[in-house]
Coordinates of C-alpha atoms in Angstrom, one line a residue:
Chain B
M164 CA 15.6 -1.9 23.5
F165 CA 16.4 -1.3 20.1
S166 CA 18.6 -4.2 19.6
E167 CA 15.8 -6.2 21.1
T168 CA 13.5 -4.9 18.2
I169 CA 15.9 -5.7 15.5
L170 CA 16.5 -9.2 16.8
L171 CA 13.0 -9.6 16.9
S172 CA 12.4 -8.6 13.3
L173 CA 14.9 -10.9 12.2
R174 CA 13.4 -13.8 13.8
E175 CA 10.0 -13.1 12.5
I176 CA 11.6 -12.4 8.8
R177 CA 13.2 -15.7 9.3
R178 CA 10.0 -17.6 10.4
N179 CA 8.4 -16.3 7.1
L180 CA 11.4 -17.0 4.9
M181 CA 9.6 -17.8 1.9
R182 CA 7.2 -14.8 2.1
S183 CA 10.0 -12.6 3.2
S184 CA 12.0 -13.4 0.1
L185 CA 9.2 -12.7 -2.2
T186 CA 8.5 -9.7 -0.5
I187 CA 12.0 -8.3 -0.9
L188 CA 12.1 -9.4 -4.7
G189 CA 10.9 -6.2 -5.8
I190 CA 13.4 -4.1 -3.9
V191 CA 16.1 -6.5 -5.1
I192 CA 15.2 -6.0 -8.5
G193 CA 14.7 -2.3 -8.2
V194 CA 18.1 -1.8 -6.5
A195 CA 19.8 -4.1 -8.8
A196 CA 18.5 -2.4 -12.0
V197 CA 19.4 1.1 -10.6
I198 CA 22.9 0.1 -10.0
T199 CA 23.3 -1.7 -13.2
M200 CA 21.8 1.0 -15.3
V201 CA 23.9 3.8 -13.5
T202 CA 27.1 1.7 -13.5
L203 CA 26.8 1.0 -17.3
G204 CA 25.8 4.4 -18.0
R205 CA 28.8 5.7 -16.3
G206 CA 31.0 3.2 -18.2
A207 CA 29.5 4.5 -21.4
T208 CA 30.3 8.0 -20.4
A209 CA 33.8 7.2 -19.6
Q210 CA 34.1 5.3 -22.9
V211 CA 32.9 8.2 -24.7
A212 CA 35.3 10.7 -23.0
S213 CA 38.0 8.6 -23.6
D214 CA 37.3 7.9 -27.1
I215 CA 36.9 11.6 -28.0
A216 CA 40.2 12.3 -25.8
K217 CA 41.9 9.9 -28.3
L218 CA 41.3 12.4 -31.1
G219 CA 43.7 14.6 -29.1
T220 CA 42.9 17.3 -26.7
N221 CA 44.4 20.1 -28.8
L222 CA 41.4 19.7 -31.3
L223 CA 39.0 22.5 -32.0
Q224 CA 35.9 22.5 -34.1
V225 CA 34.4 25.7 -35.7
R226 CA 30.9 25.5 -36.7
P227 CA 28.4 28.0 -38.2
G228 CA 25.2 29.0 -36.1
Q229 CA 25.1 29.7 -32.3
D230 CA 26.2 27.5 -29.9
R231 CA 23.3 25.3 -28.5
R232 CA 24.4 22.9 -25.7
G233 CA 23.4 19.5 -26.6
P234 CA 24.3 16.4 -28.9
G235 CA 25.1 17.3 -32.5
G236 CA 25.4 21.1 -32.0
T237 CA 22.5 22.4 -33.8
H238 CA 23.5 25.1 -36.4
S239 CA 20.2 26.8 -37.4
T240 CA 21.4 30.3 -37.9
G241 CA 24.7 31.7 -39.4
D242 CA 25.7 31.2 -42.8
M243 CA 28.1 28.4 -43.9
F244 CA 32.0 28.8 -43.8
K245 CA 33.9 29.1 -47.2
A246 CA 37.3 27.4 -48.1
K247 CA 38.7 30.9 -47.6
D248 CA 37.6 31.0 -43.9
A249 CA 39.7 27.8 -43.3
E250 CA 42.6 29.4 -45.2
A251 CA 42.6 32.5 -43.1
I252 CA 42.5 30.7 -40.2
A253 CA 45.5 28.7 -41.2
Q254 CA 47.6 31.9 -42.2
E255 CA 46.7 34.4 -39.7
I256 CA 46.6 32.4 -36.4
F257 CA 49.7 31.3 -34.7
G258 CA 50.5 28.0 -33.1
L259 CA 48.3 25.6 -35.4
S260 CA 49.4 22.4 -36.9
A261 CA 46.7 21.7 -39.1
V262 CA 43.3 23.2 -40.4
A263 CA 40.8 21.0 -42.2
P264 CA 37.5 22.6 -43.8
I265 CA 35.1 19.8 -44.1
A266 CA 31.6 19.4 -46.1
S267 CA 29.9 16.3 -46.6
Q268 CA 27.3 14.5 -48.3
T269 CA 25.5 10.9 -48.4
I270 CA 25.6 9.3 -51.7
Q271 CA 25.6 5.9 -53.3
S272 CA 28.9 4.5 -54.0
I273 CA 29.2 1.9 -57.0
Y274 CA 31.9 -0.4 -58.2
G275 CA 30.9 -3.2 -60.5
N276 CA 27.9 -5.0 -59.0
E277 CA 28.4 -3.6 -55.5
N278 CA 26.9 -0.5 -54.4
W279 CA 27.0 1.1 -50.9
S280 CA 25.3 4.1 -49.7
T281 CA 28.1 6.1 -47.7
T282 CA 29.1 9.5 -46.6
V283 CA 31.3 11.5 -48.8
T284 CA 33.5 13.8 -47.0
G285 CA 35.2 16.7 -48.8
S286 CA 38.3 18.1 -47.2
T287 CA 42.0 18.4 -47.5
N288 CA 45.1 16.3 -46.5
A289 CA 44.7 18.4 -43.1
Y290 CA 41.7 16.2 -42.4
L291 CA 43.7 13.0 -42.0
K292 CA 46.1 14.9 -40.0
V293 CA 43.8 16.4 -37.4
S294 CA 41.6 13.2 -37.1
N295 CA 44.6 11.3 -36.8
W296 CA 43.8 9.0 -39.8
L297 CA 46.6 6.6 -41.4
L298 CA 46.7 5.5 -44.7
E299 CA 46.7 1.6 -44.9
S300 CA 47.9 2.0 -48.5
G301 CA 48.1 4.3 -51.3
R302 CA 48.7 8.2 -50.9
Q303 CA 47.4 11.3 -49.9
F304 CA 46.0 13.9 -52.3
T305 CA 48.4 16.1 -54.0
E306 CA 48.1 19.9 -54.0
G307 CA 47.2 19.8 -57.9
E308 CA 44.4 17.4 -57.1
L309 CA 43.2 19.6 -54.3
R310 CA 43.5 22.6 -56.2
S311 CA 41.6 21.4 -59.2
G312 CA 39.2 19.2 -57.6
K313 CA 40.5 16.1 -59.3
A314 CA 37.9 13.1 -59.1
V315 CA 40.2 11.1 -57.0
C316 CA 39.4 9.4 -53.5
I317 CA 40.5 7.7 -50.3
L318 CA 38.4 5.0 -49.1
G319 CA 37.4 4.1 -45.5
T320 CA 38.0 0.5 -44.8
T321 CA 34.1 -0.2 -44.5
V322 CA 33.4 1.3 -48.2
R323 CA 36.6 -0.8 -49.4
N324 CA 35.2 -3.9 -47.9
K325 CA 31.6 -3.4 -49.3
L326 CA 32.7 -2.4 -52.8
F327 CA 35.9 -4.4 -53.3
G328 CA 35.9 -7.4 -50.5
G329 CA 39.6 -8.5 -50.5
Q330 CA 40.3 -6.9 -53.8
N331 CA 43.1 -4.1 -53.9
P332 CA 41.2 -1.0 -54.8
I333 CA 44.1 1.4 -55.7
G334 CA 43.8 2.5 -59.1
A335 CA 40.2 1.3 -59.5
T336 CA 37.4 3.6 -60.6
I337 CA 34.4 3.8 -58.6
R338 CA 31.2 5.7 -59.0
L339 CA 30.1 8.3 -56.6
G340 CA 26.5 8.9 -57.5
K341 CA 27.0 9.9 -61.1
L342 CA 30.7 10.9 -60.9
S343 CA 33.5 8.4 -61.7
C344 CA 36.5 8.5 -59.2
N345 CA 39.7 7.1 -59.2
V346 CA 40.8 5.3 -55.7
I347 CA 44.3 6.5 -54.6
G348 CA 44.3 5.4 -51.0
V349 CA 42.7 3.3 -48.4
L350 CA 42.7 4.3 -44.9
N351 CA 43.5 2.3 -41.5
S352 CA 40.2 1.1 -39.7
K353 CA 39.1 2.8 -36.5
G354 CA 36.0 0.6 -35.8
Q355 CA 33.1 1.6 -34.1
S356 CA 32.8 4.9 -32.2
S357 CA 31.3 4.7 -28.6
F358 CA 28.1 5.7 -30.0
G359 CA 27.8 2.9 -32.3
T360 CA 28.5 4.7 -35.6
D361 CA 30.9 3.2 -38.2
R362 CA 33.8 5.6 -38.3
D363 CA 35.3 3.5 -41.3
D364 CA 32.2 4.3 -43.5
F365 CA 33.3 7.3 -45.6
V366 CA 34.9 8.3 -48.7
L367 CA 37.4 11.2 -48.5
I368 CA 37.5 13.3 -51.8
P369 CA 39.1 16.6 -52.3
L370 CA 36.8 19.7 -50.9
R371 CA 36.6 21.4 -54.2
M372 CA 35.4 18.2 -56.0
L373 CA 32.7 17.9 -53.6
Q374 CA 31.8 21.6 -53.7
R375 CA 31.7 21.5 -57.5
R376 CA 30.4 18.5 -58.5
I377 CA 28.3 17.1 -55.8
T378 CA 26.9 19.6 -53.5
G379 CA 27.2 22.5 -56.1
N380 CA 27.8 25.1 -53.6
P381 CA 31.0 26.3 -52.0
D382 CA 29.8 25.9 -48.3
V383 CA 31.9 24.3 -45.8
S384 CA 29.9 23.0 -42.7
R385 CA 32.7 22.8 -40.4
I386 CA 36.5 23.5 -39.7
L387 CA 38.6 21.2 -37.8
V388 CA 41.5 23.0 -36.2
S389 CA 44.3 21.4 -34.3
A390 CA 46.6 23.2 -32.2
Q391 CA 50.5 22.7 -31.9
D392 CA 51.5 21.0 -28.9
G393 CA 52.0 23.5 -25.9
V394 CA 49.9 26.0 -27.4
S395 CA 46.8 27.0 -25.2
T396 CA 43.6 26.0 -27.0
R397 CA 41.8 28.7 -25.1
K398 CA 44.2 31.2 -26.7
V399 CA 43.6 29.6 -30.1
E400 CA 39.7 29.5 -29.6
Q401 CA 39.7 33.2 -28.8
D402 CA 42.0 34.2 -31.8
I403 CA 39.7 32.1 -34.1
E404 CA 36.4 33.9 -32.6
Q405 CA 38.2 37.3 -33.0
L406 CA 39.1 36.6 -36.6
M407 CA 35.8 34.9 -37.5
R408 CA 33.9 37.8 -36.2
E409 CA 36.0 40.2 -38.3
R410 CA 35.3 38.0 -41.4
R411 CA 31.8 37.8 -40.8
H412 CA 31.4 41.5 -40.0
I413 CA 29.7 41.1 -36.6
S414 CA 29.6 44.2 -35.0
P415 CA 30.5 44.5 -31.2
G416 CA 27.9 43.7 -28.8
K417 CA 26.2 41.1 -31.3
D418 CA 26.4 37.6 -30.4
D419 CA 28.5 35.2 -32.6
D420 CA 26.8 33.4 -35.5
F421 CA 29.2 30.3 -35.1
H422 CA 31.0 28.6 -32.5
V423 CA 34.3 27.4 -31.7
R424 CA 34.5 24.4 -29.3
D425 CA 37.5 22.7 -28.0
M426 CA 37.5 19.1 -27.3
Q427 CA 36.9 19.3 -23.6
E428 CA 33.7 21.0 -24.4
L429 CA 32.9 18.4 -27.1
I430 CA 33.5 15.7 -24.3
S431 CA 31.0 17.3 -22.0
T432 CA 28.8 17.8 -24.8
M433 CA 28.8 14.3 -25.8
T434 CA 29.1 12.7 -22.3
G435 CA 26.1 14.9 -21.2
T436 CA 23.8 12.9 -23.6
T437 CA 24.9 9.6 -21.9
R438 CA 24.6 11.1 -18.4
V439 CA 21.1 12.2 -19.2
L440 CA 20.4 8.9 -20.6
T441 CA 21.8 7.3 -17.3
G442 CA 19.9 9.5 -15.3
L443 CA 16.8 8.4 -17.2
L444 CA 17.4 4.6 -16.8
G445 CA 18.1 5.1 -13.4
A446 CA 14.9 7.0 -12.8
V447 CA 12.9 4.2 -14.7
A448 CA 14.8 1.6 -12.4
A449 CA 14.0 3.6 -9.3
V450 CA 10.2 3.1 -10.3
S451 CA 10.5 -0.7 -9.6
L452 CA 12.0 0.2 -6.4
L453 CA 8.8 2.1 -5.6
V454 CA 6.8 -0.8 -6.7
G455 CA 8.9 -2.9 -4.5
G456 CA 8.0 -0.7 -1.7
I457 CA 4.4 -1.2 -2.2
G458 CA 4.9 -4.9 -2.2
I459 CA 6.5 -4.5 1.3
M460 CA 3.6 -2.4 2.4
N461 CA 1.1 -5.1 1.3
I462 CA 2.9 -7.8 3.1
M463 CA 3.2 -5.8 6.3
L464 CA -0.4 -5.2 6.2
V465 CA -0.8 -8.9 6.2
S466 CA 1.3 -9.5 8.9
V467 CA -0.1 -7.0 11.2
T468 CA -3.5 -8.7 10.6
E469 CA -2.1 -11.9 11.1
R470 CA -0.4 -11.0 14.3
T471 CA -3.4 -9.0 15.7
R472 CA -3.4 -11.2 18.7
E473 CA 0.4 -10.8 19.4
I474 CA -0.2 -7.1 19.1
G475 CA -2.9 -7.3 21.6
I476 CA -0.7 -9.3 23.9
R477 CA 2.3 -6.9 23.7
L478 CA -0.2 -3.9 24.2
A479 CA -2.0 -5.6 27.3
I480 CA 1.6 -6.2 29.1
G481 CA 2.6 -2.7 28.6
A482 CA 3.8 -1.9 25.1
L483 CA 3.3 1.5 24.0
E484 CA 1.9 2.6 20.8
R485 CA 5.3 3.7 19.7
D486 CA 6.9 0.2 21.0
V487 CA 4.7 -1.6 18.6
L488 CA 5.1 0.7 15.8
M489 CA 8.8 0.6 15.9
Q490 CA 8.5 -3.0 15.9
F491 CA 6.9 -3.2 12.8
L492 CA 8.6 -0.5 11.3
V493 CA 11.9 -2.0 11.8
E494 CA 10.7 -5.1 10.5
A495 CA 9.8 -3.3 7.2
V496 CA 13.1 -1.4 7.0
V497 CA 15.2 -4.6 8.0
L498 CA 13.3 -6.5 5.0
S499 CA 14.0 -3.8 2.7
S500 CA 17.6 -3.3 3.7
F501 CA 18.0 -7.1 3.1
G502 CA 16.6 -6.0 -0.4
G503 CA 18.9 -3.2 -0.8
V504 CA 22.1 -5.5 0.3
I505 CA 21.2 -8.5 -2.1
G506 CA 20.1 -5.7 -4.9
V507 CA 23.5 -4.1 -4.5
L508 CA 25.5 -7.3 -4.8
L509 CA 23.4 -8.3 -7.6
G510 CA 23.4 -5.1 -9.5
I511 CA 27.4 -5.1 -9.1
A512 CA 27.4 -8.4 -10.5
A513 CA 25.1 -7.6 -13.3
A514 CA 26.9 -4.4 -14.2
A515 CA 30.2 -6.3 -14.3
I516 CA 28.7 -8.7 -16.9
G517 CA 27.2 -6.1 -18.8
A518 CA 30.3 -4.1 -18.9
T519 CA 32.0 -6.9 -20.3
V520 CA 29.3 -7.7 -23.0
L521 CA 29.1 -4.0 -24.0
A522 CA 32.5 -3.4 -24.0
V523 CA 32.5 -0.4 -21.8
P524 CA 34.7 0.1 -18.9
F525 CA 33.1 -1.0 -15.6
V526 CA 32.9 2.1 -13.4
F527 CA 32.7 1.2 -9.7
D528 CA 31.0 3.8 -7.7
P529 CA 30.7 3.7 -4.1
V530 CA 28.2 6.6 -4.0
I531 CA 25.6 5.1 -6.1
I532 CA 25.6 2.0 -4.0
V533 CA 25.2 3.9 -1.0
I534 CA 22.4 6.0 -2.4
A535 CA 20.7 2.9 -3.6
F536 CA 20.8 1.3 -0.1
V537 CA 19.7 4.3 1.6
F538 CA 16.9 4.7 -0.5
S539 CA 15.9 1.1 -0.2
A540 CA 15.9 1.3 3.6
A541 CA 13.8 4.7 3.2
V542 CA 11.5 2.6 1.2
G543 CA 11.1 0.6 4.1
V544 CA 10.4 3.5 6.5
V545 CA 7.8 5.1 3.8
F546 CA 5.8 2.0 3.0
G547 CA 6.2 0.1 6.6
Y548 CA 4.9 3.4 8.4
F549 CA 1.4 3.1 7.5
P550 CA 0.9 -0.6 8.7
A551 CA 3.1 -0.1 11.6
R552 CA 0.8 2.8 12.9
Q553 CA -2.0 0.5 12.3
A554 CA -0.4 -2.1 14.5
G555 CA 0.3 0.6 17.0
Q556 CA -3.0 2.0 17.1
M557 CA -5.0 -1.2 17.7
D558 CA -7.4 -1.8 20.7
P559 CA -5.9 -4.2 22.7
I560 CA -9.2 -5.6 24.0
E561 CA -10.2 -6.2 20.3
A562 CA -7.1 -7.5 19.3
L563 CA -6.9 -9.9 22.1
R564 CA -10.5 -11.2 21.1
Y565 CA -9.2 -11.7 17.3
E566 CA -9.2 -15.2 16.2
Chain C
M284 CA 2.3 8.3 39.3
K285 CA 2.7 8.4 43.1
A286 CA 0.6 6.1 45.1
T287 CA -1.8 7.8 47.7
T288 CA -3.2 5.8 50.6
S289 CA -6.8 5.5 51.3
T290 CA -7.6 4.2 54.6
Q291 CA -11.3 4.5 54.6
T292 CA -11.9 0.6 54.9
G293 CA -9.1 0.3 57.3
K294 CA -7.2 -1.7 54.7
H295 CA -4.9 0.0 51.9
C296 CA -7.4 0.4 49.0
L297 CA -5.8 -0.4 45.7
I298 CA -8.7 -0.1 43.5
E299 CA -12.0 1.7 43.7
L300 CA -14.9 2.0 41.3
K301 CA -17.2 5.0 41.9
G302 CA -20.5 4.9 39.8
V303 CA -18.8 3.4 36.9
N304 CA -21.1 3.1 33.9
K305 CA -20.1 1.5 30.6
V306 CA -22.0 2.1 27.4
Y307 CA -21.4 0.6 24.0
G308 CA -23.1 2.4 21.2
K309 CA -25.4 5.3 20.9
G310 CA -29.0 6.1 21.1
P311 CA -31.9 3.4 21.3
A312 CA -29.1 0.8 20.3
A313 CA -26.8 1.8 23.2
M314 CA -25.9 -1.2 25.2
H315 CA -25.4 -0.7 29.0
A316 CA -22.8 -3.1 29.9
L317 CA -22.3 -1.7 33.4
Q318 CA -24.4 0.5 35.5
G319 CA -23.4 2.3 38.5
I320 CA -20.6 -0.1 39.6
D321 CA -19.1 0.6 43.3
L322 CA -16.5 -1.5 44.1
R323 CA -13.2 -1.4 46.3
I324 CA -10.5 -3.7 46.1
G325 CA -7.7 -3.6 48.8
Q326 CA -4.1 -4.4 48.6
G327 CA -3.7 -8.2 49.1
E328 CA -7.3 -9.4 48.3
F329 CA -8.2 -12.1 46.3
V330 CA -11.5 -11.3 44.4
A331 CA -13.6 -13.6 42.3
V332 CA -15.9 -11.8 40.0
M333 CA -18.9 -14.2 39.1
G334 CA -21.7 -13.9 36.8
P335 CA -23.7 -15.2 33.9
S336 CA -22.4 -14.3 30.2
G337 CA -23.2 -10.7 29.4
S338 CA -23.4 -9.6 33.0
G339 CA -20.6 -7.1 32.7
K340 CA -18.0 -8.9 34.3
S341 CA -15.5 -8.9 31.5
T342 CA -16.2 -5.2 30.9
C343 CA -15.4 -4.7 34.4
M344 CA -12.2 -6.5 34.1
N345 CA -11.3 -4.6 31.1
I346 CA -11.7 -1.4 33.0
L347 CA -9.8 -2.8 36.2
G348 CA -7.2 -3.7 33.6
C349 CA -7.0 -0.4 32.2
L350 CA -7.6 -1.9 28.8
D351 CA -10.7 0.1 28.7
T352 CA -12.2 3.1 30.3
P353 CA -15.4 3.8 32.0
S354 CA -18.2 5.8 30.0
S355 CA -18.8 7.7 33.3
G356 CA -17.9 7.3 36.9
V357 CA -14.7 7.3 38.5
F358 CA -11.8 4.6 38.5
L359 CA -9.2 5.2 40.8
F360 CA -6.1 3.0 40.8
E361 CA -4.2 3.7 43.8
G362 CA -5.7 7.0 43.9
I363 CA -5.0 7.8 40.2
D364 CA -7.9 8.6 38.2
V365 CA -7.4 6.2 35.3
G366 CA -10.1 7.8 33.2
K367 CA -8.3 10.8 32.7
L368 CA -4.8 9.1 31.7
S369 CA -3.7 8.9 28.0
R370 CA -3.7 5.7 26.2
D371 CA 0.0 5.5 26.6
Q372 CA -0.2 6.3 30.4
R373 CA -2.5 3.5 30.8
A374 CA 0.0 1.3 29.0
L375 CA 2.6 2.4 31.5
L376 CA 0.3 1.9 34.4
R377 CA -0.1 -1.6 32.9
R378 CA 3.4 -2.2 32.4
H379 CA 4.5 -1.2 35.9
Y380 CA 1.5 -2.3 38.3
L381 CA -0.5 -5.0 36.4
G382 CA -0.2 -8.6 35.5
F383 CA -2.7 -10.4 33.0
V384 CA -3.7 -14.0 32.8
F385 CA -6.1 -14.8 30.1
Q386 CA -8.5 -17.8 29.4
G387 CA -7.0 -18.6 26.1
F388 CA -3.3 -18.1 27.8
N389 CA -2.5 -15.6 25.0
L390 CA 1.3 -16.6 24.8
L391 CA 3.4 -15.8 21.7
N392 CA 3.6 -18.8 19.4
R393 CA 6.8 -20.2 18.4
T394 CA 8.5 -18.3 21.2
S395 CA 10.0 -20.0 23.9
A396 CA 8.2 -20.2 27.5
L397 CA 11.4 -18.3 29.0
E398 CA 11.0 -15.6 26.1
N399 CA 7.4 -15.3 26.7
V400 CA 8.1 -14.7 30.4
E401 CA 10.9 -12.2 29.5
L402 CA 8.6 -10.0 27.4
P403 CA 7.0 -7.7 29.9
L404 CA 10.7 -7.1 31.5
I405 CA 11.7 -6.1 27.9
Y406 CA 9.2 -3.1 27.8
R407 CA 10.5 -2.4 31.3
G408 CA 13.9 -1.9 29.7
M409 CA 15.6 -4.3 31.8
P410 CA 18.9 -5.7 30.8
A411 CA 19.1 -9.0 29.3
G412 CA 20.9 -10.9 32.1
E413 CA 18.8 -9.6 34.8
R414 CA 15.6 -10.4 32.7
R415 CA 17.0 -13.9 32.2
V416 CA 17.2 -14.4 36.0
R417 CA 14.1 -13.0 36.7
A418 CA 12.4 -15.1 34.1
L419 CA 13.8 -18.4 35.3
Q420 CA 12.9 -17.6 38.8
A421 CA 9.2 -16.9 37.8
L422 CA 9.1 -20.2 35.7
E423 CA 10.4 -21.8 38.9
A424 CA 7.8 -20.7 40.9
V425 CA 5.1 -22.0 38.6
G426 CA 6.9 -25.4 38.7
L427 CA 8.0 -25.3 35.1
T428 CA 11.8 -25.6 35.6
G429 CA 13.1 -27.9 32.8
W430 CA 10.5 -26.5 30.0
E431 CA 12.1 -23.1 29.6
T432 CA 12.7 -23.6 26.0
H433 CA 9.7 -25.3 25.0
T434 CA 7.3 -23.4 22.9
P435 CA 3.7 -23.0 23.7
G436 CA 2.7 -25.5 20.9
E437 CA 5.0 -28.2 22.9
L438 CA 3.4 -27.7 26.2
S439 CA 0.0 -28.9 27.7
G440 CA -3.0 -26.4 28.4
G441 CA -2.1 -26.2 32.1
Q442 CA 1.7 -25.8 31.4
Q443 CA 0.7 -22.9 29.0
Q444 CA -1.1 -21.4 31.6
R445 CA 1.6 -21.5 34.1
V446 CA 4.0 -20.0 31.7
A447 CA 1.2 -17.0 31.4
I448 CA 1.1 -16.9 35.0
A449 CA 4.9 -16.7 35.1
R450 CA 4.6 -13.8 32.5
A451 CA 2.1 -12.0 34.7
I452 CA 4.1 -12.1 38.1
V453 CA 7.5 -11.8 36.7
T454 CA 7.1 -8.2 37.3
N455 CA 6.1 -8.5 40.7
P456 CA 2.6 -6.6 39.9
K457 CA 0.5 -4.9 42.3
V458 CA -2.6 -6.8 40.8
L459 CA -2.9 -9.9 38.9
L460 CA -5.9 -9.9 36.6
A461 CA -7.2 -13.1 35.5
D462 CA -10.0 -13.8 33.1
E463 CA -11.4 -17.2 33.3
P464 CA -8.0 -18.5 34.1
T465 CA -9.1 -22.1 34.2
G466 CA -11.8 -21.7 31.3
N467 CA -9.7 -23.9 28.9
L468 CA -8.7 -26.6 31.3
D469 CA -9.9 -29.7 32.9
S470 CA -10.8 -29.8 36.6
A471 CA -7.4 -31.4 37.9
R472 CA -5.5 -28.9 35.9
S473 CA -7.5 -26.0 37.1
R474 CA -7.0 -27.0 40.6
E475 CA -3.3 -26.8 39.9
I476 CA -3.6 -23.5 38.5
M477 CA -5.8 -22.2 41.3
D478 CA -3.1 -23.6 43.6
V479 CA -0.5 -21.4 42.0
L480 CA -2.3 -18.3 41.9
A481 CA -3.6 -18.7 45.6
A482 CA 0.0 -19.3 46.7
F483 CA 1.2 -16.1 44.9
N484 CA -1.7 -14.0 46.8
S485 CA -0.9 -15.5 49.9
E486 CA 2.8 -15.8 50.0
R487 CA 3.5 -12.7 47.9
G488 CA 0.5 -10.5 48.9
I489 CA -0.1 -10.0 45.1
T490 CA -3.8 -8.7 44.8
I491 CA -5.8 -11.0 42.5
A492 CA -8.9 -10.2 40.6
M493 CA -10.3 -13.1 38.7
V494 CA -13.5 -13.6 36.5
T495 CA -14.8 -17.0 36.6
H496 CA -18.3 -18.7 36.4
D497 CA -17.1 -21.8 38.0
A498 CA -18.2 -22.1 41.5
D499 CA -15.5 -24.6 42.3
I500 CA -12.8 -22.2 41.2
A501 CA -14.5 -19.3 43.0
V502 CA -14.1 -20.9 46.2
Y503 CA -10.3 -20.1 46.0
A504 CA -11.1 -16.4 46.4
K505 CA -11.7 -14.7 49.9
R506 CA -14.5 -12.5 48.5
I507 CA -17.0 -13.3 45.7
I508 CA -18.5 -10.4 43.7
R509 CA -21.5 -11.7 41.6
F510 CA -22.7 -9.5 38.7
F511 CA -26.0 -9.4 37.1
D512 CA -27.0 -7.4 34.0
G513 CA -24.2 -4.7 34.3
S514 CA -24.7 -4.5 38.1
I515 CA -23.4 -5.9 41.2
D516 CA -26.0 -8.2 42.3
S517 CA -24.2 -9.7 45.6
E518 CA -21.1 -9.8 47.5
E519 CA -19.9 -12.4 49.7
E520 CA -16.9 -12.3 52.1
K521 CA -15.1 -15.8 52.8
P522 CA -13.6 -16.3 56.3
G523 CA -10.7 -18.3 54.2
F524 CA -10.1 -20.7 51.6
A525 CA -9.0 -24.3 51.2

């Protein structure tokens, strides 16, 4: 009996092929949109995670302020660190390969007629080590330059390109704001990060120079720490927390006014953003599924009216209310399931193309496909029920008289 | 739904209406379609219901067909009080005991003759193979062998009505209810259809209740009941039929 109903609905759909196709278009678009959005979103998430992992999983970041989950890691409270804090970490904690104190400011860089607004990062050579920067040409800072805060700088390739074009910048003097600064090195390019920011757009100068001559205060906004291979980052994290509590005189029982994050946490924080975004996009796409459902209801109501006489015949020869209800409900579900299948295929294709265009990995997730399909079938049930019930509850006498 | 036997008339009484009224609407605007109808139809009868338009004959047929229920009074089908049955129970009664033939044929469009005939068997849950055999037999019985795959649009009016008759008798119903079965057909086609119906009545013993306003058609019945203004005006028993 049930297979009869399915066959019947297939035949009915085929009879009104044009109308059926238009009806399911809403579902097709909805499902395709959900799958495309979610697949691309997951691809972006994977991209972010792998980008961060490339920095090395033994990297830790210490920032002032309480740990608030979310992108950017807000630091509203807590005093800034000083260079001494980084030195203390380097000296007292076992198993570290490099510790880089970092402060930065946005500033105008000028050379000849060219000028470019960029980020000036004050740090030490350790910054190159923890962030895996390699020199394309030139040299690192010397101990003397770092200690005295000499006006020397290492350029990211973007700044080099903007100011010097194809020229060799080594030995040239550029201006950072009002300061003159001697270029001693150029970094290798890292290109765009997965957030679309240009990682090469910065100038590295000695921390002390930044503090004394640009920001005018001894603050360090964050400290990057890299642990030696084989050393537990968990242990290092605890040691740093312990040390910083002592140095910042936090009495036992009080919360930290700083936080230490290892890369795993950073990955989950950063991917959290794209995950939320993915969910949001998916939800928006799901709305179009809902609209598609209303389209199905609309057409099913028309179909029920058109087939009033048929319904009357069926009821007269002994169909129960639920037989007729099932017939129309199955038809709605078959329609929406068709839409679901086509939408899934379309969505996978669109996601594959989109992944290539956006240069994110194509993450094929069978779960979302099953969910999208089940959801589309459910849309058929929900929006098909009302018209189907109307069909089932018709008065056979009236229905047979209907012209 | 166990059948009970009534022997009051000496004949097995299949259908019994006792003081049946049917009122449409309420208050002063109420329309009394049927007023105090008493009627008995025995097993194997061929009854024609006649009367002018609005005399209540179609309302009476709807009640006999369990499509409608009396406003008051009792309708017993094989002793079962149909008025007390639910909508679904009446549908089951139609499914298992009744067959319908309508004036407008009421076949499913764009559906082959064979599938139209199979339709009531589907609702009986009969397996496809058996269904097909029965439907083919029914079509053969109405003389439509060779037309099985044709849709109603490809058949003449007379052929369509034969398909409808095949659909009505394929379940071997106890009662066949025909509402103006020849109303849309010319006289030659009408006679053919009536011959088919009369044959089912005499050969298979299927009880037939037929509404018509054509006296030439009514003569095929063994008994003629005339309606007028919602009441039974006269009854006429015939010794036989042509």
